PDB file of N, CA, C and O in Angstrom:
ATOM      1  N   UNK A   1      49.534  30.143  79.827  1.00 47.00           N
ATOM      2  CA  UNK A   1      50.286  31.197  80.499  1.00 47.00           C
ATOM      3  C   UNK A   1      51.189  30.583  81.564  1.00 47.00           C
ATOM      4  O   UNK A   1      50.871  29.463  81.962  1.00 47.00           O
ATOM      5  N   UNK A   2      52.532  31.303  82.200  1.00 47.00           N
ATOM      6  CA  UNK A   2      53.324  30.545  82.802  1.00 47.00           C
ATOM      7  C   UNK A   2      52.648  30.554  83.784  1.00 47.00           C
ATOM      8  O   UNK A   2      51.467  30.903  83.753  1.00 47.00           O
ATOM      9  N   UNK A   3      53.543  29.997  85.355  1.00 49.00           N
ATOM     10  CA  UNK A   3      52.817  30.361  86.620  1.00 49.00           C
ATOM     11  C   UNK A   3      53.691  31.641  87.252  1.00 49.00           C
ATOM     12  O   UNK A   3      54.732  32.006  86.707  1.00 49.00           O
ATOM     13  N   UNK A   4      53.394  32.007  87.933  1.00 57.00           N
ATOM     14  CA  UNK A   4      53.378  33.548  88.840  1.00 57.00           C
ATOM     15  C   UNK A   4      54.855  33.709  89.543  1.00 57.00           C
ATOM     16  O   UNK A   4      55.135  33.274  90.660  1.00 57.00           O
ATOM     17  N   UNK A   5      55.811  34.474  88.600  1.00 62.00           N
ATOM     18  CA  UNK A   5      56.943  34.583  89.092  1.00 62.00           C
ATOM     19  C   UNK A   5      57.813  33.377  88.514  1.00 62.00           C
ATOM     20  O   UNK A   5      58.538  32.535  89.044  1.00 62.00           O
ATOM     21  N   UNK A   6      57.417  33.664  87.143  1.00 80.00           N
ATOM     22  CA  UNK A   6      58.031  32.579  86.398  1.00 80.00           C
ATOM     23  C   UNK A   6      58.130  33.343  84.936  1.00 80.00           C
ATOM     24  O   UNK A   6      57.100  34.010  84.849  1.00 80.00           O
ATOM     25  N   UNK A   7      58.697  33.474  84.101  1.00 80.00           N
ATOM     26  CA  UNK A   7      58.826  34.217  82.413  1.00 80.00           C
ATOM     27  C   UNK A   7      59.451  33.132  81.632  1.00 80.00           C
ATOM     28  O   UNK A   7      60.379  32.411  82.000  1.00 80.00           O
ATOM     29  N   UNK A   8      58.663  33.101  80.220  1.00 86.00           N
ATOM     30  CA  UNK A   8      59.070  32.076  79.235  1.00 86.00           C
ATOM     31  C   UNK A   8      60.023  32.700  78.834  1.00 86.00           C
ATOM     32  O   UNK A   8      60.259  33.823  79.279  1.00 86.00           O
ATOM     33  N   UNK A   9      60.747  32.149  77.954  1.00 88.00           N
ATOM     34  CA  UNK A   9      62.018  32.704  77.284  1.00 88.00           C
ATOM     35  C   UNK A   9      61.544  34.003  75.927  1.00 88.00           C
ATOM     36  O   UNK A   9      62.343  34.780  75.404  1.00 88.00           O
ATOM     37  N   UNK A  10      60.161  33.911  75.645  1.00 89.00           N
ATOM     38  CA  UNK A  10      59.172  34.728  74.807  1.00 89.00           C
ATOM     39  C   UNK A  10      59.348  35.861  75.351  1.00 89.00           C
ATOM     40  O   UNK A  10      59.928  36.696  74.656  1.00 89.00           O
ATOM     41  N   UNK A  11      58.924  36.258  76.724  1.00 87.00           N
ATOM     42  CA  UNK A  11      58.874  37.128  77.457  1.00 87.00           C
ATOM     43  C   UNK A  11      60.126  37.664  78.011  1.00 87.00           C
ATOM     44  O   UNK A  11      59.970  38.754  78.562  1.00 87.00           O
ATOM     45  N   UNK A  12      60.861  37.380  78.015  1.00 89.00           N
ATOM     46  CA  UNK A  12      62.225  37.025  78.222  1.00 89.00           C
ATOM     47  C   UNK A  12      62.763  38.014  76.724  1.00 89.00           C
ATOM     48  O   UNK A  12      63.086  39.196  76.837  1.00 89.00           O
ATOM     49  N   UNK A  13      62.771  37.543  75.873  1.00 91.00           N
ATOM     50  CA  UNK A  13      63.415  37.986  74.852  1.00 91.00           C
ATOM     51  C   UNK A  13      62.246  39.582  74.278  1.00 91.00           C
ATOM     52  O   UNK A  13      62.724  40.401  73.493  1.00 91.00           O
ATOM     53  N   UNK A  14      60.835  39.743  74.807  1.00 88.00           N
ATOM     54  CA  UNK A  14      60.232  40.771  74.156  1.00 88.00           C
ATOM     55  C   UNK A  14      60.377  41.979  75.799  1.00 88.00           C
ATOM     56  O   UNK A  14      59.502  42.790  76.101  1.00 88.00           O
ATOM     57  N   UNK A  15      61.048  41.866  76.208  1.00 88.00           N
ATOM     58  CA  UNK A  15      61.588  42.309  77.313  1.00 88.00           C
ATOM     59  C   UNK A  15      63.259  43.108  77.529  1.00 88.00           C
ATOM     60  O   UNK A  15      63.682  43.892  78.379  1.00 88.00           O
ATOM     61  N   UNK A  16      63.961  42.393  76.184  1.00 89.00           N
ATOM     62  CA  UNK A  16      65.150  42.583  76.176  1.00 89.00           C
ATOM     63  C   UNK A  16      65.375  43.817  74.898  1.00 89.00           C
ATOM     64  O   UNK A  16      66.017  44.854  74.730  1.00 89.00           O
ATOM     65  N   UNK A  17      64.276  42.840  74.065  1.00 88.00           N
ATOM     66  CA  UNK A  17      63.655  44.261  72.902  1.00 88.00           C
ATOM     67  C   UNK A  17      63.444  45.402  73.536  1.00 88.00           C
ATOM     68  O   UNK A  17      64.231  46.344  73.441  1.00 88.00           O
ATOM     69  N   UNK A  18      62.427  45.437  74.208  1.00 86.00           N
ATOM     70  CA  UNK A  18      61.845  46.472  74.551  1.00 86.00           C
ATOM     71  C   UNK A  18      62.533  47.399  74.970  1.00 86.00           C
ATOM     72  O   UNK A  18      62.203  48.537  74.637  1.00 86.00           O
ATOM     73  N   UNK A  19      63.906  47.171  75.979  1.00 86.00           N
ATOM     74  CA  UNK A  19      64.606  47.452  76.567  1.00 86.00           C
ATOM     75  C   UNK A  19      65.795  48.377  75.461  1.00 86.00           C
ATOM     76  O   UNK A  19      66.231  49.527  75.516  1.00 86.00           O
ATOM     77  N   UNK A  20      66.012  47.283  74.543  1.00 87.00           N
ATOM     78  CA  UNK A  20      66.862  47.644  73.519  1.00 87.00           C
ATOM     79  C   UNK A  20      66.248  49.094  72.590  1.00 87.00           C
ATOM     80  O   UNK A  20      66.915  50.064  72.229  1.00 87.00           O
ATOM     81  N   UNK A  21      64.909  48.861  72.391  1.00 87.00           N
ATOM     82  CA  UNK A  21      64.550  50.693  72.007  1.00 87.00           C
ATOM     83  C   UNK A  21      64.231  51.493  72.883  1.00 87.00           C
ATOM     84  O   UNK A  21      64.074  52.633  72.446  1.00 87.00           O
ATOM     85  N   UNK A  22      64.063  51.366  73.988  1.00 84.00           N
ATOM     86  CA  UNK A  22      64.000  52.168  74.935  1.00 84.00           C
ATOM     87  C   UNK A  22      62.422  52.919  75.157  1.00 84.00           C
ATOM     88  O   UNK A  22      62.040  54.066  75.390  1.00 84.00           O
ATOM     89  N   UNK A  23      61.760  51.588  74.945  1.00 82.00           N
ATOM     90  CA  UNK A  23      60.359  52.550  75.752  1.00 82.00           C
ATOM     91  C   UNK A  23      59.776  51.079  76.012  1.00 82.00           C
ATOM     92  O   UNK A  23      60.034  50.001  75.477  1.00 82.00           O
ATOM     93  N   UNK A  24      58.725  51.508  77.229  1.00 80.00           N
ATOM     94  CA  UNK A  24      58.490  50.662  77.672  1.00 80.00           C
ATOM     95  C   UNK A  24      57.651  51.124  79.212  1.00 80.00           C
ATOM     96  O   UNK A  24      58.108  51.807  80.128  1.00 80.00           O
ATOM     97  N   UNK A  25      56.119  50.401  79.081  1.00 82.00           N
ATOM     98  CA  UNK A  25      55.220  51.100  80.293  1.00 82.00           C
ATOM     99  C   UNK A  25      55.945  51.101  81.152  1.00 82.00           C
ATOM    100  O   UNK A  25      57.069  50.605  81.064  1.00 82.00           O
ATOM    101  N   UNK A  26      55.607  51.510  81.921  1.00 83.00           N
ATOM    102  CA  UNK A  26      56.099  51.254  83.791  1.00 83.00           C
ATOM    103  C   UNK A  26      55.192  50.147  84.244  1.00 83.00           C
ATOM    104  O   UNK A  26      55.283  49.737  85.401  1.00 83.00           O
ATOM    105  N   UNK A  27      54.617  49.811  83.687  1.00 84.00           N
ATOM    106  CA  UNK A  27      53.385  48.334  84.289  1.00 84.00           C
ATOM    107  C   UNK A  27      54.143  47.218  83.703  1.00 84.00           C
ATOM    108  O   UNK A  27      54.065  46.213  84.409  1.00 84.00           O
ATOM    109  N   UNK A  28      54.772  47.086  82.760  1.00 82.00           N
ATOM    110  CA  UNK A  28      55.254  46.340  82.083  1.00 82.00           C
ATOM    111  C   UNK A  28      56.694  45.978  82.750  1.00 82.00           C
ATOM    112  O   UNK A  28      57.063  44.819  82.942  1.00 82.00           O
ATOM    113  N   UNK A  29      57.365  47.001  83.038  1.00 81.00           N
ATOM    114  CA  UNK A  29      58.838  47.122  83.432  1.00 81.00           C
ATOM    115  C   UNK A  29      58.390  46.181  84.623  1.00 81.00           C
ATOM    116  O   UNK A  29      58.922  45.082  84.778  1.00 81.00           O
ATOM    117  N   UNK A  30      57.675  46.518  85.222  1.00 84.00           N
ATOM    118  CA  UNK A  30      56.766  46.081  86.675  1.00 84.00           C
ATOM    119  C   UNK A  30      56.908  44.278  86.645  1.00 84.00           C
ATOM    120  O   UNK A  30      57.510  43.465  87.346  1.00 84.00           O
ATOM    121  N   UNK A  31      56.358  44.221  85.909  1.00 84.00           N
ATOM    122  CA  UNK A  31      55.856  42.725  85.516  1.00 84.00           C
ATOM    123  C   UNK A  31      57.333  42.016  85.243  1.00 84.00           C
ATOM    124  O   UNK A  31      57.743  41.042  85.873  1.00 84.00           O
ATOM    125  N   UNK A  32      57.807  42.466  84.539  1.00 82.00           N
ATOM    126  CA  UNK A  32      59.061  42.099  84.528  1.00 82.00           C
ATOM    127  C   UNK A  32      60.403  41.574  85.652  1.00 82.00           C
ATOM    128  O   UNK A  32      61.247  40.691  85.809  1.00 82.00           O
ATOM    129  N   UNK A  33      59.789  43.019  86.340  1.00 81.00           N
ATOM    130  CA  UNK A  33      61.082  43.198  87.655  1.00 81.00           C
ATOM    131  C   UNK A  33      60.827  41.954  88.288  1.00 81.00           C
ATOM    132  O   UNK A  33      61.780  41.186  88.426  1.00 81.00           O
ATOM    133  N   UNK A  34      59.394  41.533  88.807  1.00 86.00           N
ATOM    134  CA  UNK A  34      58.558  40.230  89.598  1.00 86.00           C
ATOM    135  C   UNK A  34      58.481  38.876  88.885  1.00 86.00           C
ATOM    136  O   UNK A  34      58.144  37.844  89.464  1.00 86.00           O
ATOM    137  N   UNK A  35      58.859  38.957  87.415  1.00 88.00           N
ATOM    138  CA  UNK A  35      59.073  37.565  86.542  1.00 88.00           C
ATOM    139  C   UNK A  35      60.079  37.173  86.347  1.00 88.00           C
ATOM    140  O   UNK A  35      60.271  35.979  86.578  1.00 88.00           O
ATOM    141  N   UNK A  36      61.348  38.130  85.752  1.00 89.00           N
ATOM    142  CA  UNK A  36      62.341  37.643  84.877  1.00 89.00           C
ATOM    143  C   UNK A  36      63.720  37.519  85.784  1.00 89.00           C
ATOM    144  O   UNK A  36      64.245  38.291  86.586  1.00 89.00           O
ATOM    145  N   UNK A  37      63.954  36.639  85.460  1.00 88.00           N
ATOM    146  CA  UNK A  37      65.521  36.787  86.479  1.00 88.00           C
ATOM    147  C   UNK A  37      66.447  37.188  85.586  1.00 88.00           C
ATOM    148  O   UNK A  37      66.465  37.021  84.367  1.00 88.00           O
ATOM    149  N   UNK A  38      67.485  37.924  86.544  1.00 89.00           N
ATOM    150  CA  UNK A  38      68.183  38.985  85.649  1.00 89.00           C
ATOM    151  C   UNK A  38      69.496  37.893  84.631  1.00 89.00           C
ATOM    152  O   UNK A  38      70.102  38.332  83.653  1.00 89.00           O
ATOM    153  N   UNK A  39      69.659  36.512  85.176  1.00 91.00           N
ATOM    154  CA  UNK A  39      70.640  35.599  83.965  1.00 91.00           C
ATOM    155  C   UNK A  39      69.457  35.498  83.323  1.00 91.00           C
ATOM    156  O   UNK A  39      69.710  35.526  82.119  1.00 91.00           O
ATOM    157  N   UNK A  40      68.901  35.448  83.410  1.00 91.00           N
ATOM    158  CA  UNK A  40      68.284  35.124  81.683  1.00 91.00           C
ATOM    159  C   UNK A  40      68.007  36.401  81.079  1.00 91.00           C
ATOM    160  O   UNK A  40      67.610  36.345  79.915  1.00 91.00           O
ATOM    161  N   UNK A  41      68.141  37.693  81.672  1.00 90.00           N
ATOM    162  CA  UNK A  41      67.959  38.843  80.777  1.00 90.00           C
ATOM    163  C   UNK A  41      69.776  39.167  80.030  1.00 90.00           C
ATOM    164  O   UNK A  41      70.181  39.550  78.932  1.00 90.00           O
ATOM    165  N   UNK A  42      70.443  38.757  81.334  1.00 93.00           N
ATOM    166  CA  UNK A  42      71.672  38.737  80.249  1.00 93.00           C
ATOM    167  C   UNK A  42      72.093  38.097  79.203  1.00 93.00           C
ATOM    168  O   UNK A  42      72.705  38.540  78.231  1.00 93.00           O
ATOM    169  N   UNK A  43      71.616  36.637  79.519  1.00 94.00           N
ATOM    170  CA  UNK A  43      72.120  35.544  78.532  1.00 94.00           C
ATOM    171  C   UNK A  43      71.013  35.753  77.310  1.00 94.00           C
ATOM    172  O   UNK A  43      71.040  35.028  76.316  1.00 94.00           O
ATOM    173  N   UNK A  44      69.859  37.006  77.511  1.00 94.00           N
ATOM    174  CA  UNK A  44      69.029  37.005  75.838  1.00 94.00           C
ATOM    175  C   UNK A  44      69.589  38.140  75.266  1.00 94.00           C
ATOM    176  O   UNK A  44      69.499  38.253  74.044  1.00 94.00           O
ATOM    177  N   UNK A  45      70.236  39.135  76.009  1.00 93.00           N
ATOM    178  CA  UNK A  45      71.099  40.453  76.040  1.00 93.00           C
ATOM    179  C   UNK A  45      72.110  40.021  75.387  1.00 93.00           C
ATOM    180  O   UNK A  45      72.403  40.689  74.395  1.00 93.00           O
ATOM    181  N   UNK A  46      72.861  38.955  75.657  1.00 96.00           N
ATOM    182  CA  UNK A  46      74.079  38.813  75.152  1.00 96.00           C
ATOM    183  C   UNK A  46      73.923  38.670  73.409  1.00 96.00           C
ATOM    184  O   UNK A  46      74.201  39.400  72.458  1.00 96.00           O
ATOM    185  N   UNK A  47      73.109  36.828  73.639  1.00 96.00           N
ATOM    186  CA  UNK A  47      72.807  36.532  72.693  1.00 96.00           C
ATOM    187  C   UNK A  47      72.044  37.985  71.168  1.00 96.00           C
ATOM    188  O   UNK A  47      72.371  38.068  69.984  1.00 96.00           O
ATOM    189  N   UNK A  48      71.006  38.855  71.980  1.00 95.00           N
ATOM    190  CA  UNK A  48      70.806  39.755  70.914  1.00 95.00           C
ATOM    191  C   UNK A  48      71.691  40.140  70.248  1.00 95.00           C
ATOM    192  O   UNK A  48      71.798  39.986  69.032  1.00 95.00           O
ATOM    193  N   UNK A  49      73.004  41.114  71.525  1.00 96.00           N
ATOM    194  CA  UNK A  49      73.749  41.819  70.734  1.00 96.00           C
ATOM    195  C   UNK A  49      74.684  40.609  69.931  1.00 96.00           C
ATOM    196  O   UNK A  49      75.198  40.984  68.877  1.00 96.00           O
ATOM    197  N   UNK A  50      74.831  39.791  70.175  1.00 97.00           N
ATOM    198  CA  UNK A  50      75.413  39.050  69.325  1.00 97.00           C
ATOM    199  C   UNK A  50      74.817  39.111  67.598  1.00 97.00           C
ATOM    200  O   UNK A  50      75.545  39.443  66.662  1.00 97.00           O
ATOM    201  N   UNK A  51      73.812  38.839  67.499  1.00 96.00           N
ATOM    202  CA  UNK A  51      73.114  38.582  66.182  1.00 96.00           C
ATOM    203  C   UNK A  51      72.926  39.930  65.584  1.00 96.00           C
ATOM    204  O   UNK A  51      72.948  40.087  64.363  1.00 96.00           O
ATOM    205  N   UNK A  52      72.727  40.993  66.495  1.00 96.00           N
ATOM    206  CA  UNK A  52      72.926  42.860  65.903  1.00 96.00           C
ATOM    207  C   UNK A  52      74.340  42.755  65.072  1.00 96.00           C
ATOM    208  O   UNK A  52      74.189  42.889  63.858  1.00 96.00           O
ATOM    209  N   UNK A  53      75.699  42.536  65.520  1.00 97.00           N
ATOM    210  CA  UNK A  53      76.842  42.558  65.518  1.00 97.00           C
ATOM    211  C   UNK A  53      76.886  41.516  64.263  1.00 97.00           C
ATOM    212  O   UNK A  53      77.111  42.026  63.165  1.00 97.00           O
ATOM    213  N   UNK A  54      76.721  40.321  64.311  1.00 98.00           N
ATOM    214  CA  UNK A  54      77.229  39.951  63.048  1.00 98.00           C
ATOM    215  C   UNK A  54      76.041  40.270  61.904  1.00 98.00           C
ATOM    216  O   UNK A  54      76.422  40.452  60.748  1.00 98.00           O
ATOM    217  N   UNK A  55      74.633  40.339  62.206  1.00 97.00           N
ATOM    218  CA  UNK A  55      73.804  41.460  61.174  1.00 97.00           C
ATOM    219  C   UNK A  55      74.450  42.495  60.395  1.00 97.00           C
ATOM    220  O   UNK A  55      74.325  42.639  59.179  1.00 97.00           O
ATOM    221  N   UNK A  56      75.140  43.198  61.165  1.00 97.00           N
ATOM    222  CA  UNK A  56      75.633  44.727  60.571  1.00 97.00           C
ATOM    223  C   UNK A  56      76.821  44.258  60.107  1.00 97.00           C
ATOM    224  O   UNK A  56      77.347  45.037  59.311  1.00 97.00           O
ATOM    225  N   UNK A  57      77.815  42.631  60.456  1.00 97.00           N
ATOM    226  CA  UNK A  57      78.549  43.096  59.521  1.00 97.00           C
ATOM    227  C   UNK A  57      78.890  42.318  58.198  1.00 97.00           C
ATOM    228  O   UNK A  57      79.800  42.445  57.378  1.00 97.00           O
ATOM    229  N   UNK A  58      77.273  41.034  58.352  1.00 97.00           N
ATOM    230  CA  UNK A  58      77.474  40.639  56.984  1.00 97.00           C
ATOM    231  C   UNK A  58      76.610  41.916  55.982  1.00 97.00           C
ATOM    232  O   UNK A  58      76.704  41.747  54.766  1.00 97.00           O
ATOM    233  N   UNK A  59      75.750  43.221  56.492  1.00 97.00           N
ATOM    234  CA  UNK A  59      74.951  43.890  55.966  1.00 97.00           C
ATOM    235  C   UNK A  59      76.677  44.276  55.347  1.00 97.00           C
ATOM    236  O   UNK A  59      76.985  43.852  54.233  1.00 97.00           O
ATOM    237  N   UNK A  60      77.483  44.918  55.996  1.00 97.00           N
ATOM    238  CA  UNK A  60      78.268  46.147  55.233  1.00 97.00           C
ATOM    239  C   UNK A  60      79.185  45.297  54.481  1.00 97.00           C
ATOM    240  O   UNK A  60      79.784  45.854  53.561  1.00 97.00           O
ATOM    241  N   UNK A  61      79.503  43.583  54.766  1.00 96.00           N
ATOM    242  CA  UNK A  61      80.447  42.678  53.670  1.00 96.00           C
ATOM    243  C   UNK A  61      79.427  42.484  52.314  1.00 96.00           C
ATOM    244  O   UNK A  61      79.937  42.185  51.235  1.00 96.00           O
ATOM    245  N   UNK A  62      78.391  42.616  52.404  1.00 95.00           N
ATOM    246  CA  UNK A  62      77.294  42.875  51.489  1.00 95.00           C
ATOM    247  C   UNK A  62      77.452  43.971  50.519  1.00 95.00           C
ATOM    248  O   UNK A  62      77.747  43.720  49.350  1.00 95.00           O
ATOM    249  N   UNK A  63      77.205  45.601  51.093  1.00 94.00           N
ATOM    250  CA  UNK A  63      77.095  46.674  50.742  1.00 94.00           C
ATOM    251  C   UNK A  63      78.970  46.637  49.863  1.00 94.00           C
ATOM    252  O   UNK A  63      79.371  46.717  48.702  1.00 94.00           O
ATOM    253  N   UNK A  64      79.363  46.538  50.683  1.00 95.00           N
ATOM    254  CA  UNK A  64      81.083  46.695  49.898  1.00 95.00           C
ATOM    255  C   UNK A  64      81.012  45.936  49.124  1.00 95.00           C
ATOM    256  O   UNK A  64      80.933  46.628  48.110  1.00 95.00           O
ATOM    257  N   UNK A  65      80.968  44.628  48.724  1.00 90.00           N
ATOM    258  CA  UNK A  65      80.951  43.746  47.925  1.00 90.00           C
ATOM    259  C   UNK A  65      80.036  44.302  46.048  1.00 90.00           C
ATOM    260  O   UNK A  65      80.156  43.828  44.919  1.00 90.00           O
ATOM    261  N   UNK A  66      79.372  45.236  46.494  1.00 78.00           N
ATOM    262  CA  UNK A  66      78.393  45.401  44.965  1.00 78.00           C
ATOM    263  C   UNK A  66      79.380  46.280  44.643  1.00 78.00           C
ATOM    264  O   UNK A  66      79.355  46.868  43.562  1.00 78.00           O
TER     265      UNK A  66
END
């Protein structure tokens, strides 16, 4: 486990999920607010929507293509 006021990039990224569907304890959010620093919630933010974005659009160069 990390040390106290510290988040792996694991936590980091199941944090950004979580965020991304929109639920999420309040104990958890908690833990978060006291671990994660907010550049690394952007730079896993970014990076997600990045991989959503080209997901959906090799899915629909896919779908058009048949």
């Amino acid at each position: 486990m990390s040390a106290p006021g510290k988040a792996s990039l694991l936590q980091t990224v199941k944090a950004v999920a979580w965020s991304f569907v929109g639920i999420r304890k309040r104990s958890g959010f908690e833990d978060d607010l006291a671990k994660i620093s907010p550049l690394h919630v952007i730079a896993v933010g970014l990076v997600a929507v990045l991989l959503i974005v080209v997901g959906l659009v090799i899915l629909v160069n896919w779908v058009v293509a048949k």
